[in-house]
């Protein structure tokens, strides 16, 4: 199965990451909320220390990075999601073997 880095484990990302684990994928996760990371680890994922670390772990070979970031209610939340996504895109651009799926939840 695939090696997947999953960044963002909120209402949408957490269940998506758990389903990937259930289907036999190796999933490495990161979220700013420790309880969300723990729930994913309890479901069988492994934790990364940062978003960049999760993405980098997927880059050693063919892998997928999924970013599920909330754009939130405030301008600062939207700016943070955009900045995080941009930084990860820079990391991913260095690898021809990884693909990236960005999922933005606008609430």
Coordinates of C-alpha atoms in Angstrom, one line a residue, residues 47-99:
X47 CA 3.0 11.0 14.6
X48 CA 5.4 13.5 13.1
X49 CA 6.9 16.4 15.0
X50 CA 6.0 19.0 12.4
X51 CA 4.2 19.3 9.1
X52 CA 7.5 19.5 7.3
X53 CA 8.7 16.3 9.0
X54 CA 5.5 14.5 8.0
X55 CA 6.0 15.6 4.4
X56 CA 9.7 14.8 4.4
X57 CA 8.9 11.3 5.6
X58 CA 6.7 10.7 2.6
X59 CA 9.3 12.0 0.2
X60 CA 11.7 9.1 0.5
X61 CA 10.1 7.3 -2.4
X62 CA 6.7 7.4 -4.1
X63 CA 4.2 8.8 -1.7
X64 CA 1.3 11.2 -1.3
X65 CA 1.0 14.2 1.0
X66 CA -2.5 15.3 1.9
X67 CA -3.1 18.8 3.4
X68 CA -6.5 19.2 5.1
X69 CA -6.3 22.8 6.4
X70 CA -9.2 24.9 7.7
X71 CA -9.4 28.4 6.4
X72 CA -11.4 29.3 9.4
X73 CA -13.4 32.3 10.4
X74 CA -10.7 34.8 10.8
X75 CA -8.2 36.4 8.5
X76 CA -5.4 35.2 10.6
X77 CA -6.6 31.6 10.3
X78 CA -6.8 31.9 6.5
X79 CA -3.3 33.5 6.4
X80 CA -1.9 30.6 8.6
X81 CA -3.5 27.9 6.3
X82 CA -2.1 29.7 3.2
X83 CA 1.4 30.1 4.7
X84 CA 1.5 26.4 5.9
X85 CA 0.4 25.2 2.5
X86 CA 2.9 27.4 0.7
X87 CA 5.8 26.1 2.9
X88 CA 4.8 22.5 2.2
X89 CA 4.5 23.1 -1.5
X90 CA 8.1 24.4 -1.4
X91 CA 9.2 21.2 0.3
X92 CA 7.3 19.0 -2.1
X93 CA 8.6 20.8 -5.2
X94 CA 12.0 19.3 -4.4
X95 CA 10.6 15.8 -4.9
X96 CA 9.5 14.4 -8.3
X97 CA 8.3 11.2 -6.6
X98 CA 5.6 12.6 -4.3
X99 CA 2.2 13.9 -5.2

